Tab-separated table of C-alpha atoms in Angstrom:
chain	number	residue	atom	x	y	z
A	714	MET	CA	-2.394	6.304	3.878
A	715	THR	CA	-5.449	9.002	5.102
A	716	GLU	CA	-8.420	6.903	3.867
A	717	GLY	CA	-9.562	3.641	2.131
A	718	THR	CA	-12.570	1.890	0.737
A	719	LEU	CA	-14.625	-0.864	2.652
A	720	VAL	CA	-14.719	-3.675	-0.075
A	721	ALA	CA	-16.392	-6.468	1.884
A	722	TRP	CA	-17.838	-7.496	5.197
A	723	LYS	CA	-16.677	-10.997	6.152
A	724	LYS	CA	-19.248	-11.008	9.077
A	725	LYS	CA	-22.769	-9.813	9.380
A	726	LYS	CA	-24.336	-7.813	12.274
A	727	GLY	CA	-25.213	-10.203	15.094
A	728	ASP	CA	-22.311	-12.769	14.447
A	729	GLN	CA	-19.924	-14.126	17.186
A	730	VAL	CA	-16.374	-13.049	16.217
A	731	SER	CA	-12.691	-14.338	17.851
A	732	ALA	CA	-9.883	-11.963	18.173
A	733	GLY	CA	-7.604	-12.102	15.111
A	734	GLU	CA	-10.833	-13.146	12.881
A	735	VAL	CA	-10.888	-11.355	9.972
A	736	LEU	CA	-14.146	-9.084	9.762
A	737	ALA	CA	-13.658	-7.181	6.829
A	738	GLU	CA	-11.580	-6.093	3.554
A	739	ILE	CA	-10.381	-2.488	3.354
A	740	GLU	CA	-8.854	-1.198	-0.198
A	741	THR	CA	-6.397	1.737	0.328
A	742	ASP	CA	-4.262	3.699	-2.266
A	743	LYS	CA	-1.825	0.965	-2.476
A	744	ALA	CA	-3.308	-2.541	-1.164
A	745	THR	CA	-6.203	-4.273	-0.191
A	746	MET	CA	-6.008	-5.114	3.583
A	747	GLU	CA	-7.861	-7.460	5.810
A	748	TRP	CA	-9.192	-6.182	9.070
A	749	GLU	CA	-9.391	-8.471	11.952
A	750	SER	CA	-11.115	-8.308	15.011
A	751	PRO	CA	-9.271	-7.033	18.190
A	752	GLU	CA	-11.265	-8.905	20.739
A	753	ASP	CA	-14.074	-11.542	21.262
A	754	GLY	CA	-17.308	-10.858	21.385
A	755	THR	CA	-20.606	-9.934	19.459
A	756	LEU	CA	-20.427	-7.763	16.247
A	757	THR	CA	-23.314	-5.658	17.420
A	758	GLU	CA	-23.476	-2.771	14.743
A	759	ILE	CA	-21.958	-1.993	11.400
A	760	TYR	CA	-21.421	1.589	10.862
A	761	ILE	CA	-19.708	1.477	7.309
A	762	GLN	CA	-21.531	-0.283	4.542
A	763	GLU	CA	-19.414	-1.643	1.738
A	764	GLY	CA	-18.457	0.415	-0.765
A	765	GLY	CA	-18.463	3.311	1.497
A	766	LYS	CA	-15.496	5.636	2.347
A	767	VAL	CA	-13.160	5.328	5.502
A	768	ASN	CA	-10.959	7.939	7.192
A	769	VAL	CA	-8.013	6.853	9.511
A	770	GLY	CA	-9.708	6.731	13.142
A	771	ASP	CA	-13.324	6.490	11.855
A	772	ARG	CA	-15.860	3.874	13.453
A	773	ILE	CA	-16.517	0.851	11.492
A	774	ALA	CA	-18.442	-1.626	13.857
A	775	PHE	CA	-18.927	-2.192	17.348
A	776	ILE	CA	-17.811	-5.331	19.083
A	777	GLY	CA	-19.816	-6.051	22.714
A	778	GLY	CA	-19.761	-8.429	24.950
A	779	GLU	CA	-22.610	-10.603	26.079
A	780	ASP	CA	-26.009	-8.650	26.386
A	781	GLU	CA	-23.673	-5.268	25.674
A	782	GLU	CA	-25.507	-2.902	23.386
A	783	ALA	CA	-23.656	-0.535	21.025
A	784	PRO	CA	-23.641	3.194	22.455
A	785	LYS	CA	-26.292	5.323	21.246
A	786	GLU	CA	-25.272	8.181	18.829
A	787	GLU	CA	-26.938	11.115	20.527
A	788	GLU	CA	-25.093	9.990	23.604
A	789	LYS	CA	-21.516	9.773	21.998
A	790	GLU	CA	-22.120	13.471	20.378
A	791	LYS	CA	-22.936	14.795	23.837
A	792	GLU	CA	-20.215	12.992	25.741
A	793	LYS	CA	-17.738	14.708	23.102
A	794	GLU	CA	-19.224	18.271	23.603
A	795	GLU	CA	-18.864	17.968	26.989
A	796	LYS	CA	-15.101	16.845	27.083
A	797	GLU	CA	-14.638	19.731	24.460
A	798	GLU	CA	-16.374	22.278	27.203
A	799	LYS	CA	-14.637	21.244	29.999
A	800	PRO	CA	-10.661	21.951	28.729
A	801	LYS	CA	-12.244	25.133	27.561
A	802	ALA	CA	-13.897	26.351	30.839
A	803	LYS	CA	-10.765	25.296	32.726
A	804	GLU	CA	-8.619	27.727	30.378
A	805	GLU	CA	-11.217	30.779	30.873
A	806	GLU	CA	-10.914	29.956	34.865
A	807	LYS	CA	-7.207	30.407	34.602
A	808	LYS	CA	-7.311	33.514	32.936
A	809	GLU	CA	-9.797	35.444	34.769
A	810	GLU	CA	-11.383	34.990	38.167
A	811	LYS	CA	-14.389	37.387	38.361
A	812	PRO	CA	-15.864	36.343	35.106
A	813	LYS	CA	-15.273	32.624	36.118
A	814	LYS	CA	-17.963	33.777	38.960
A	815	ALA	CA	-20.557	35.128	36.613
A	816	GLU	CA	-20.380	32.300	33.894
A	817	GLN	CA	-20.755	29.443	36.342
A	818	PRO	CA	-24.417	29.443	36.421
A	819	LYS	CA	-24.502	29.851	32.433
A	820	GLU	CA	-22.348	26.700	32.584
A	821	GLU	CA	-24.407	24.648	35.405
A	822	THR	CA	-27.523	25.157	33.641
A	823	PRO	CA	-26.575	23.301	30.106
A	824	THR	CA	-25.371	20.340	32.069
A	825	THR	CA	-28.431	19.904	33.885
A	826	GLU	CA	-30.304	20.231	30.768
A	827	GLU	CA	-28.203	17.913	28.932
A	828	LYS	CA	-28.678	14.991	31.713
A	829	GLU	CA	-32.710	15.656	31.121
A	830	GLU	CA	-31.929	15.452	27.567
A	831	LYS	CA	-30.161	12.384	27.757
A	832	LYS	CA	-33.047	10.623	29.548
A	833	ALA	CA	-35.515	11.790	27.264
A	834	ALA	CA	-33.281	10.519	24.466
A	835	ARG	CA	-33.124	6.989	25.895
A	836	PRO	CA	-36.752	5.946	25.223
A	837	LYS	CA	-36.731	7.788	21.768
A	838	ALA	CA	-33.628	5.827	21.150
A	839	GLU	CA	-35.474	2.528	22.269
A	840	LYS	CA	-38.249	3.369	19.950
A	841	LYS	CA	-35.961	3.751	16.762
A	842	ALA	CA	-34.167	0.621	17.414
A	843	GLU	CA	-37.570	-1.155	17.373
A	844	ALA	CA	-38.658	0.660	14.183
A	845	GLU	CA	-35.261	-0.507	12.606
A	846	LYS	CA	-35.737	-4.380	13.610
A	847	PRO	CA	-36.701	-5.254	10.041
A	848	SER	CA	-33.772	-3.635	8.582
A	849	PRO	CA	-31.142	-6.758	9.093
A	850	LYS	CA	-33.225	-8.827	6.487
A	851	ILE	CA	-32.755	-5.803	3.753
A	852	GLU	CA	-29.253	-5.872	4.851
A	853	LYS	CA	-28.927	-9.570	4.492
A	854	VAL	CA	-30.259	-9.221	0.862
A	855	GLU	CA	-27.665	-6.207	0.175
A	856	GLU	CA	-24.664	-8.385	1.543
A	857	ALA	CA	-26.018	-11.799	-0.605
A	858	ARG	CA	-26.131	-9.190	-3.698
A	859	VAL	CA	-22.922	-8.137	-3.230
A	860	LYS	CA	-20.702	-11.141	-1.647
A	861	ALA	CA	-17.688	-10.868	-4.162
A	862	SER	CA	-13.915	-10.961	-3.945
A	863	PRO	CA	-12.163	-7.512	-4.369
A	864	VAL	CA	-10.557	-8.935	-7.468
A	865	ALA	CA	-14.035	-9.705	-8.715
A	866	ARG	CA	-15.400	-6.311	-8.153
A	867	ARG	CA	-12.432	-5.019	-10.062
A	868	VAL	CA	-13.250	-7.088	-12.974
A	869	ALA	CA	-16.948	-7.042	-12.916
A	870	ALA	CA	-16.468	-3.034	-13.169
A	871	GLU	CA	-13.877	-3.765	-16.157
A	872	LEU	CA	-16.221	-5.970	-18.177
A	873	GLY	CA	-19.510	-4.061	-17.047
A	874	VAL	CA	-20.855	-7.194	-15.054
A	875	ASP	CA	-23.756	-6.745	-13.017
A	876	LEU	CA	-22.697	-8.685	-9.876
A	877	SER	CA	-26.365	-9.096	-8.773
A	878	SER	CA	-26.969	-11.667	-12.001
A	879	VAL	CA	-23.743	-13.567	-11.090
A	880	ASN	CA	-23.990	-16.887	-9.496
A	881	GLY	CA	-21.047	-17.257	-6.725
A	882	THR	CA	-19.402	-20.660	-6.525
A	883	GLY	CA	-17.005	-19.413	-3.596
A	884	PRO	CA	-17.501	-20.071	-0.079
A	885	GLU	CA	-21.037	-19.341	0.878
A	886	GLY	CA	-21.995	-18.281	-2.582
A	887	ARG	CA	-19.159	-15.775	-2.564
A	888	ILE	CA	-18.462	-14.482	-6.169
A	889	THR	CA	-15.110	-15.332	-7.660
A	890	GLU	CA	-13.149	-13.496	-10.540
A	891	THR	CA	-13.768	-16.940	-12.316
A	892	ASP	CA	-17.459	-16.329	-11.729
A	893	VAL	CA	-17.093	-12.943	-13.268
A	894	ARG	CA	-15.247	-13.880	-16.263
A	895	ALA	CA	-17.538	-16.684	-17.246
A	896	ALA	CA	-20.606	-14.395	-16.864
A	897	ALA	CA	-19.125	-12.147	-19.038
A	898	LYS	CA	-18.483	-14.501	-21.830
A	899	SER	CA	-22.137	-15.550	-21.481
A	900	LYS	CA	-23.277	-12.113	-22.235
A	901	PRO	CA	-23.137	-10.096	-25.664
A	902	ALA	CA	-20.101	-7.776	-25.912
A	903	PRO	CA	-20.012	-4.833	-23.802
A	904	PRO	CA	-21.633	-1.650	-25.473
A	905	ALA	CA	-19.423	1.010	-26.613
A	906	THR	CA	-20.907	3.286	-23.911
A	907	GLN	CA	-18.763	0.988	-21.398
A	908	VAL	CA	-15.559	2.796	-22.467
A	909	PRO	CA	-15.623	6.294	-20.878
A	910	ALA	CA	-16.037	9.239	-23.664
A	911	ALA	CA	-13.315	11.216	-22.236
A	912	VAL	CA	-10.720	8.549	-23.594
A	913	LYS	CA	-11.974	9.073	-27.171
A	914	ALA	CA	-9.442	10.181	-29.776
A	915	GLY	CA	-9.277	13.805	-30.527
A	916	GLU	CA	-11.161	15.045	-27.282
A	917	SER	CA	-9.827	16.353	-24.041
A	918	ALA	CA	-10.519	15.299	-20.638
A	919	ARG	CA	-10.074	16.250	-17.263
A	920	ILE	CA	-9.463	12.478	-15.144
A	921	GLN	CA	-9.721	12.714	-11.606
A	922	LEU	CA	-6.728	11.219	-9.919
A	923	SER	CA	-6.755	7.652	-8.057
A	924	GLY	CA	-5.680	7.457	-4.562
A	925	MET	CA	-2.613	5.850	-5.636
A	926	ARG	CA	-2.037	8.791	-8.341
A	927	LYS	CA	-2.237	11.303	-5.813
A	928	ILE	CA	0.709	9.533	-3.508
A	929	ILE	CA	2.764	9.294	-6.527
A	930	ALA	CA	2.289	13.024	-7.264
A	931	GLN	CA	2.912	14.232	-3.973
A	932	ARG	CA	5.986	11.770	-3.295
A	933	LEU	CA	7.651	12.947	-6.466
A	934	VAL	CA	7.458	16.514	-5.491
A	935	GLU	CA	8.727	15.862	-1.975
A	936	SER	CA	11.853	14.232	-3.712
A	937	LEU	CA	12.443	16.047	-6.815
A	938	GLY	CA	12.193	19.494	-5.200
A	939	PRO	CA	13.902	19.080	-2.005
A	940	VAL	CA	16.196	16.460	-2.846
A	941	PRO	CA	19.404	17.521	-4.676
A	942	HIS	CA	19.512	14.819	-7.300
A	943	PHE	CA	22.712	13.879	-9.452
A	944	TYR	CA	23.128	11.107	-11.686
A	945	LEU	CA	25.990	8.248	-12.431
A	946	ASN	CA	25.924	5.994	-15.586
A	947	ILE	CA	27.931	3.005	-16.517
A	948	ASP	CA	27.413	0.518	-19.189
A	949	ILE	CA	28.552	-3.147	-18.426
A	950	ASP	CA	29.414	-6.032	-20.617
A	951	ALA	CA	26.289	-7.945	-19.915
A	952	ALA	CA	27.653	-11.454	-21.868
A	953	PRO	CA	28.598	-13.111	-18.918
A	954	LEU	CA	25.501	-12.542	-17.127
A	955	MET	CA	23.615	-14.053	-20.152
A	956	GLU	CA	25.947	-17.138	-20.214
A	957	ALA	CA	25.429	-17.718	-16.679
A	958	ARG	CA	21.406	-17.414	-16.940
A	959	GLU	CA	21.473	-19.825	-20.056
A	960	GLU	CA	23.532	-22.140	-17.833
A	961	LEU	CA	20.885	-22.184	-14.652
A	962	LYS	CA	18.013	-22.298	-17.626
A	963	SER	CA	19.948	-25.397	-18.986
A	964	ALA	CA	19.028	-27.195	-15.646
A	965	GLY	CA	15.480	-27.921	-16.826
A	966	GLU	CA	12.207	-26.428	-16.409
A	967	GLY	CA	11.567	-28.096	-13.447
A	968	ALA	CA	14.590	-26.950	-11.472
A	969	ASP	CA	14.504	-23.736	-9.294
A	970	THR	CA	17.521	-22.360	-10.788
A	971	ALA	CA	15.840	-22.356	-14.095
A	972	LYS	CA	13.455	-19.771	-12.670
A	973	ILE	CA	16.631	-17.246	-11.957
A	974	THR	CA	16.383	-14.090	-14.101
A	975	VAL	CA	18.882	-11.298	-15.527
A	976	ASN	CA	16.742	-9.175	-13.158
A	977	ASP	CA	17.359	-11.321	-10.189
A	978	PHE	CA	21.118	-11.319	-10.870
A	979	VAL	CA	21.034	-7.815	-10.721
A	980	LEU	CA	19.044	-7.580	-7.442
A	981	LYS	CA	21.702	-9.955	-5.913
A	982	ALA	CA	24.407	-7.778	-7.245
A	983	ALA	CA	23.100	-4.703	-6.210
A	984	VAL	CA	22.738	-5.845	-2.601
A	985	GLN	CA	26.260	-7.403	-2.686
A	986	ALA	CA	27.871	-4.290	-3.533
A	987	ALA	CA	26.149	-2.203	-1.243
A	988	VAL	CA	27.287	-4.946	1.647
A	989	LYS	CA	30.907	-3.840	0.121
A	990	VAL	CA	30.320	-0.057	0.103
A	991	PRO	CA	27.683	0.410	2.856
A	992	ARG	CA	27.996	3.897	3.315
A	993	VAL	CA	25.545	4.328	0.329
A	994	ASN	CA	22.977	2.398	2.228
A	995	ALA	CA	21.820	5.237	3.993
A	996	SER	CA	19.581	8.304	4.379
A	997	PHE	CA	19.785	12.280	5.232
A	998	ASP	CA	17.990	12.901	8.391
A	999	GLY	CA	18.148	16.846	9.442
A	1000	ASP	CA	21.706	17.240	10.819
A	1001	ALA	CA	22.785	13.540	10.368
A	1002	LEU	CA	22.976	10.641	8.128
A	1003	VAL	CA	21.426	7.393	9.231
A	1004	GLN	CA	23.494	4.258	8.078
A	1005	TYR	CA	21.538	1.249	7.985
A	1006	ALA	CA	22.685	-2.020	8.996
A	1007	ASP	CA	20.254	-4.026	7.090
A	1008	ILE	CA	19.864	-3.540	3.509
A	1009	ASP	CA	16.049	-3.491	2.832
A	1010	LEU	CA	15.717	-3.501	-1.236
A	1011	GLY	CA	13.024	-2.098	-2.720
A	1012	ILE	CA	11.730	-3.286	-6.093
A	1013	ALA	CA	9.810	-0.638	-8.132
A	1014	VAL	CA	6.704	-2.868	-9.741
A	1015	ALA	CA	4.498	-1.128	-12.489
A	1016	ILE	CA	0.748	-1.836	-11.362
A	1017	GLU	CA	-2.482	-0.678	-13.548
A	1018	ASP	CA	-2.975	2.450	-11.658
A	1019	GLY	CA	0.829	3.259	-10.736
A	1020	LEU	CA	3.813	1.856	-9.190
A	1021	LEU	CA	4.792	0.120	-6.081
A	1022	THR	CA	7.790	-0.586	-4.259
A	1023	PRO	CA	7.658	-3.785	-2.250
A	1024	VAL	CA	10.774	-4.620	0.120
A	1025	ILE	CA	12.882	-7.677	0.482
A	1026	ARG	CA	13.887	-7.055	4.200
A	1027	ALA	CA	17.339	-7.963	5.418
A	1028	ALA	CA	18.425	-8.794	1.709
A	1029	GLN	CA	21.994	-9.091	2.522
A	1030	ASN	CA	21.170	-12.473	4.403
A	1031	LYS	CA	19.363	-13.977	1.472
A	1032	SER	CA	20.545	-16.136	-1.750
A	1033	LEU	CA	20.147	-15.590	-5.530
A	1034	ARG	CA	17.598	-18.184	-5.599
A	1035	GLU	CA	15.725	-16.717	-2.508
A	1036	ILE	CA	15.841	-12.848	-3.780
A	1037	SER	CA	14.414	-14.399	-7.023
A	1038	GLU	CA	11.601	-16.410	-5.202
A	1039	LEU	CA	10.637	-13.443	-3.062
A	1040	ALA	CA	10.688	-10.751	-5.775
A	1041	LYS	CA	8.253	-12.783	-7.842
A	1042	ASP	CA	6.187	-13.238	-5.091
A	1043	LEU	CA	6.250	-9.501	-4.341
A	1044	ALA	CA	5.608	-8.404	-7.456
A	1045	HIS	CA	2.626	-10.584	-8.005
A	1046	ARG	CA	0.574	-9.844	-4.972
A	1047	ALA	CA	1.617	-6.223	-5.502
A	1048	ARG	CA	-0.039	-6.270	-9.368
A	1049	ASN	CA	-3.162	-8.154	-7.569
A	1050	LYS	CA	-2.981	-5.345	-4.534
A	1051	ARG	CA	-2.966	-8.080	-2.262
A	1052	MET	CA	-0.098	-6.666	0.140
A	1053	LYS	CA	0.382	-5.497	3.624
A	1054	PRO	CA	1.581	-1.749	4.561
A	1055	GLU	CA	4.708	-3.166	5.984
A	1056	GLU	CA	5.743	-5.122	2.890
A	1057	PHE	CA	5.951	-1.824	0.754
A	1058	GLN	CA	7.337	0.682	3.148
A	1059	GLY	CA	10.948	1.358	4.651
A	1060	GLY	CA	13.247	0.351	1.961
A	1061	THR	CA	16.724	1.493	2.365
A	1062	PHE	CA	17.151	1.937	-1.643
A	1063	THR	CA	15.236	0.616	-4.593
A	1064	VAL	CA	16.114	-1.089	-8.188
A	1065	SER	CA	13.477	-0.033	-10.973
A	1066	ASN	CA	14.229	-2.025	-14.316
A	1067	LEU	CA	12.446	-1.049	-17.503
A	1068	GLY	CA	14.665	-2.992	-19.757
A	1069	GLY	CA	12.087	-5.631	-19.993
A	1070	MET	CA	9.798	-2.782	-21.827
A	1071	GLY	CA	12.519	-2.151	-24.436
A	1072	ILE	CA	14.082	0.798	-22.340
A	1073	ASP	CA	17.998	1.201	-23.283
A	1074	SER	CA	18.822	3.557	-20.238
A	1075	PHE	CA	16.542	6.295	-18.041
A	1076	SER	CA	16.905	8.120	-14.925
A	1077	ALA	CA	14.835	7.521	-11.908
A	1078	ILE	CA	13.613	9.726	-9.323
A	1079	ILE	CA	14.648	8.543	-5.550
A	1080	ASN	CA	11.950	7.585	-3.138
A	1081	PRO	CA	12.478	9.739	-0.006
A	1082	PRO	CA	14.150	9.462	2.601
A	1083	GLN	CA	16.337	6.610	0.418
A	1084	GLY	CA	19.807	7.835	-0.525
A	1085	PHE	CA	19.748	6.337	-4.288
A	1086	ILE	CA	17.661	4.398	-6.970
A	1087	LEU	CA	19.263	2.217	-9.456
A	1088	ALA	CA	17.664	2.522	-12.745
A	1089	VAL	CA	18.457	-0.752	-14.944
A	1090	GLY	CA	17.981	-0.565	-18.924
A	1091	ARG	CA	17.826	-3.271	-21.450
A	1092	ILE	CA	20.519	-5.622	-22.772
A	1093	THR	CA	21.615	-4.189	-26.185
A	1094	LYS	CA	23.757	-5.882	-28.942
A	1095	VAL	CA	26.730	-3.366	-29.725
A	1096	PRO	CA	29.905	-3.306	-32.228
A	1097	ALA	CA	32.730	-4.372	-29.206
A	1098	VAL	CA	36.712	-4.824	-29.190
A	1099	ASP	CA	37.989	-7.983	-27.682
A	1100	ASP	CA	41.210	-8.845	-25.990
A	1101	GLY	CA	42.833	-9.427	-29.216
A	1102	ASP	CA	41.366	-6.122	-30.946
A	1103	GLN	CA	38.894	-7.779	-32.877
A	1104	ILE	CA	35.382	-6.210	-33.400
A	1105	ILE	CA	32.629	-8.291	-32.226
A	1106	VAL	CA	29.373	-8.246	-31.467
A	1107	GLY	CA	29.007	-7.036	-27.689
A	1108	HIS	CA	26.262	-7.492	-25.202
A	1109	ARG	CA	25.931	-4.025	-23.219
A	1110	MET	CA	23.621	-3.201	-20.283
A	1111	SER	CA	23.265	0.827	-19.186
A	1112	LEU	CA	22.559	1.288	-15.268
A	1113	THR	CA	22.101	4.878	-13.943
A	1114	MET	CA	22.609	5.687	-10.282
A	1115	SER	CA	20.391	8.631	-9.009
A	1116	CYS	CA	21.960	10.071	-6.035
A	1117	ASP	CA	21.040	11.952	-2.957
A	1118	HIS	CA	23.878	14.383	-2.748
A	1119	ARG	CA	23.558	14.980	0.621
A	1120	VAL	CA	24.196	11.509	1.420
A	1121	ILE	CA	26.156	10.114	-1.295
A	1122	ASP	CA	29.124	12.052	-3.100
A	1123	GLY	CA	30.391	11.450	-6.700
A	1124	ALA	CA	33.340	9.443	-5.486
A	1125	LEU	CA	31.122	7.019	-3.070
A	1126	GLY	CA	28.720	6.755	-6.030
A	1127	ALA	CA	31.637	5.833	-8.398
A	1128	GLU	CA	32.894	3.409	-5.922
A	1129	TYR	CA	29.556	1.387	-5.715
A	1130	LEU	CA	29.021	1.449	-9.300
A	1131	LYS	CA	32.764	-0.081	-9.551
A	1132	GLU	CA	31.744	-2.814	-7.293
A	1133	LEU	CA	28.262	-3.314	-9.032
A	1134	ARG	CA	30.338	-3.701	-12.203
A	1135	HIS	CA	32.649	-6.332	-10.938
A	1136	LEU	CA	29.973	-8.392	-9.638
A	1137	LEU	CA	27.688	-8.245	-12.930
A	1138	GLU	CA	30.661	-9.036	-15.167
A	1139	ASN	CA	31.636	-12.272	-12.648
A	1140	PRO	CA	28.122	-13.356	-11.842
A	1141	ALA	CA	29.578	-16.655	-10.283
A	1142	LEU	CA	30.638	-14.666	-7.641
A	1143	LEU	CA	26.776	-14.056	-6.913
A	1144	LEU	CA	25.993	-17.833	-6.653
A	1145	VAL	CA	28.156	-18.136	-3.779
């Protein structure tokens, strides 16, 4: 992350705030995060308004103590200039002593002038502050007009709803997603002009990349170029897996086990196989291989603008039901961009499943620095030969393991897939 968008302020200028209290929501390329106050005090100044871009390290607000005012902009700039000039002057002094003596008067003169300028700037800044006193009223009107949740803003943009015309039913009149959808229904259907002309059939267009698409493009180039991929594929007998799923489903809709899916079995098996073959749970690091103690399982989740890989930490210590619950929760929050950065960073390997979208098999690209990624296809009906040499209707699932050859050799990858096949064709082992 290098920049974000300040979506909403939860506090306004002049409010008292406490350490840990949510002050604002900032939307990054992957999630909308809450920014908390680092200390107690008064929100004296707001530098970035709602909808503004924020780079990492930028000031967005000033929290002062009792009777403490925000620093004047002119003084800040001059302090920075002085700090930058001092190291340069020291370097010049070290290089040559004679030029140093000649340059000293030149360096002293601006310093004294700067001091005089600072004194002169203070009354000017005070006058500016007095002139700006009515501005808080304007800010309050703008804040009231745009007080809406991030989801409500996105839905409003999609449906072409003007937020200023929507009455909020949330806390303090905050506009919610429900308010926006209700307003959209009460209005006539949005005109055709709401759809960008660039997407009309038969026309070409240059579509600007979103922040997420930029990151995806960057990561894929970093992976497929430098990382030497090779691929191993197996087809497993998925009939036992489907039978186990049906048995759990027969427990009733209210039972927790009824919510366990085939994909949950695959996730659990991928983790257990890595426990049995720990050398695959590793990454390449320059002149060494890093083998991880914990299995931090990444789950590829398709969202509207790209892809996220939320992570289940220490998955080897979690049961099938726990993995199922965590996977659903993370996927839901990923699609709504309500995740913290630490929840989608640092997995040791990833599972990507396109079976639900009708894909028979595919090869996925490794998410560096992970050692491999497992691609899961759909379960298909095929002719199969049973133990009595009779042709029956069989159920097969395709699994493709994309490996970083610097970390995993063919034999090691084959060993992992052999263990994975054994677990998926004997799903009772995953219930222990």
